[in-house]
Amino acid sequence: TKVFRRVFSRAAFFFLFSFFCVSSWAMNNESAVVGLLCGAANGVSAIITSHPLDCIKTRMQAERLGVVSGSQKLLGTWGVGRAIVRESGIRGLYRGALPPLFGTALLRSVQFGSYAWGMDVCKQLPAGP
């Protein structure tokens, strides 16, 4: 599930980067603020797409260690996912998603914003010899 989660979140990352930051609005309004907004959108979308797999992985690990009692025993990834949805609904897959949601949104917004700011600074530099 680790490889699947990474591939899925990276695919969402590149899709949303192209959607938010390469759109005509962002290209016409190049600034650090646009970078901040695109980064925050990227961080939120990455957590929305990958957190259910993290939740399933954590439940499987807890079950293996004996922390969670055995209704999901030996069900595999899809079985544990279905059990979580059956017990808690779709919201159960996003249990504990708020802290990484804010952290990733902040991290990505700083990354994208500082990159946009750096590009603005580089564009204002005089041409080399």
Short mmCIF file of C-alpha atoms in Angstrom, two decimals:
data_model
loop_
_atom_site.label_atom_id
_atom_site.label_comp_id
_atom_site.label_asym_id
_atom_site.label_seq_id
_atom_site.Cartn_x
_atom_site.Cartn_y
_atom_site.Cartn_z
CA THR A 1 0.00 0.00 0.00
CA LYS A 2 2.96 2.34 0.53
CA VAL A 3 3.86 2.35 -3.17
CA PHE A 4 0.22 2.71 -4.21
CA ARG A 5 -0.27 5.59 -1.78
CA ARG A 6 2.82 7.41 -3.02
CA VAL A 7 1.94 6.93 -6.69
CA PHE A 8 -1.64 8.03 -6.09
CA SER A 9 -0.67 11.14 -4.10
CA ARG A 10 2.05 12.09 -6.63
CA ALA A 11 -0.42 11.76 -9.50
CA ALA A 12 -2.86 13.99 -7.63
CA PHE A 13 0.00 16.40 -6.87
CA PHE A 14 0.97 16.84 -10.52
CA PHE A 15 -2.62 17.04 -11.73
CA LEU A 16 -3.54 19.71 -9.21
CA PHE A 17 -0.29 21.59 -9.74
CA SER A 18 -1.05 21.82 -13.43
CA PHE A 19 -4.69 22.69 -12.74
CA PHE A 20 -4.03 25.43 -10.19
CA CYS A 21 -0.64 26.83 -11.13
CA VAL A 22 -0.38 26.43 -14.86
CA SER A 23 -3.86 27.75 -15.53
CA SER A 24 -4.14 31.03 -17.39
CA TRP A 25 -5.19 32.84 -14.20
CA ALA A 26 -2.05 31.80 -12.34
CA MET A 27 0.23 32.46 -15.30
CA ASN A 28 -1.15 35.99 -15.68
CA ASN A 29 -0.89 36.69 -11.96
CA GLU A 30 2.54 35.29 -11.13
CA SER A 31 3.32 36.24 -7.56
CA ALA A 32 4.18 34.74 -4.23
CA VAL A 33 0.51 34.94 -3.21
CA VAL A 34 -0.49 32.74 -6.14
CA GLY A 35 2.28 30.34 -5.13
CA LEU A 36 0.94 30.28 -1.56
CA LEU A 37 -2.58 29.53 -2.74
CA CYS A 38 -1.43 26.84 -5.16
CA GLY A 39 0.72 25.25 -2.49
CA ALA A 40 -2.11 25.19 0.03
CA ALA A 41 -4.44 23.62 -2.55
CA ASN A 42 -1.78 21.07 -3.33
CA GLY A 43 -1.28 20.16 0.33
CA VAL A 44 -5.00 19.78 0.95
CA SER A 45 -5.49 17.64 -2.14
CA ALA A 46 -2.56 15.39 -1.23
CA ILE A 47 -4.05 14.63 2.19
CA ILE A 48 -7.56 14.15 0.81
CA THR A 49 -6.31 11.61 -1.69
CA SER A 50 -3.79 9.71 0.44
CA HIS A 51 -5.12 9.80 4.01
CA PRO A 52 -7.63 6.94 3.62
CA LEU A 53 -4.75 4.60 2.77
CA ASP A 54 -2.81 5.86 5.80
CA CYS A 55 -5.83 5.18 7.98
CA ILE A 56 -6.18 1.64 6.61
CA LYS A 57 -2.44 1.00 7.06
CA THR A 58 -2.56 2.23 10.65
CA ARG A 59 -5.57 0.06 11.45
CA MET A 60 -3.82 -2.98 9.97
CA GLN A 61 -0.66 -2.28 11.99
CA ALA A 62 -2.65 -1.77 15.19
CA GLU A 63 -4.51 -5.03 14.59
CA ARG A 64 -1.24 -6.88 14.02
CA LEU A 65 0.13 -5.54 17.32
CA GLY A 66 -3.05 -6.52 19.17
CA VAL A 67 -4.12 -2.94 19.94
CA VAL A 68 -7.35 -3.30 17.95
CA SER A 69 -9.39 -6.44 18.53
CA GLY A 70 -9.82 -8.80 15.64
CA SER A 71 -12.79 -7.93 13.41
CA GLN A 72 -10.40 -6.96 10.61
CA LYS A 73 -8.02 -9.87 11.13
CA LEU A 74 -6.47 -11.05 7.85
CA LEU A 75 -8.87 -9.07 5.66
CA GLY A 76 -6.21 -7.26 3.63
CA THR A 77 -6.24 -3.65 2.51
CA TRP A 78 -9.63 -3.63 0.79
CA GLY A 79 -11.25 -5.68 3.53
CA VAL A 80 -10.02 -3.35 6.26
CA GLY A 81 -11.17 -0.36 4.21
CA ARG A 82 -14.65 -1.84 3.82
CA ALA A 83 -14.75 -2.66 7.55
CA ILE A 84 -13.84 0.94 8.45
CA VAL A 85 -16.53 2.30 6.12
CA ARG A 86 -19.06 -0.17 7.54
CA GLU A 87 -18.22 0.79 11.14
CA SER A 88 -17.70 4.56 10.84
CA GLY A 89 -18.80 5.58 7.37
CA ILE A 90 -16.60 7.47 4.93
CA ARG A 91 -15.62 9.85 7.75
CA GLY A 92 -13.84 6.93 9.40
CA LEU A 93 -11.28 6.90 6.58
CA TYR A 94 -10.44 10.52 7.38
CA ARG A 95 -10.15 10.11 11.15
CA GLY A 96 -7.10 12.07 12.31
CA ALA A 97 -6.68 13.91 9.00
CA LEU A 98 -6.91 17.46 10.37
CA PRO A 99 -3.35 17.87 11.74
CA PRO A 100 -1.63 16.57 8.58
CA LEU A 101 -4.08 18.58 6.47
CA PHE A 102 -3.03 21.86 8.07
CA GLY A 103 0.64 20.89 8.26
CA THR A 104 0.89 19.82 4.64
CA ALA A 105 -1.08 22.83 3.42
CA LEU A 106 1.29 25.13 5.33
CA LEU A 107 4.41 23.30 4.15
CA ARG A 108 3.40 23.25 0.48
CA SER A 109 2.23 26.87 0.52
CA VAL A 110 5.62 27.96 1.88
CA GLN A 111 7.41 25.85 -0.74
CA PHE A 112 5.35 27.14 -3.66
CA GLY A 113 5.30 30.73 -2.37
CA SER A 114 9.05 30.89 -1.84
CA TYR A 115 9.64 29.38 -5.28
CA ALA A 116 7.36 32.00 -6.88
CA TRP A 117 9.06 34.75 -4.88
CA GLY A 118 12.49 33.49 -5.96
CA MET A 119 11.38 33.45 -9.59
CA ASP A 120 10.13 37.05 -9.27
CA VAL A 121 13.49 38.10 -7.81
CA CYS A 122 15.40 36.31 -10.58
CA LYS A 123 13.29 37.99 -13.27
CA GLN A 124 14.17 41.42 -11.87
CA LEU A 125 17.92 40.79 -11.91
CA PRO A 126 19.88 42.38 -14.77
CA ALA A 127 20.96 40.09 -17.56
CA GLY A 128 24.41 38.56 -17.23
CA PRO A 129 27.51 39.51 -19.26
#
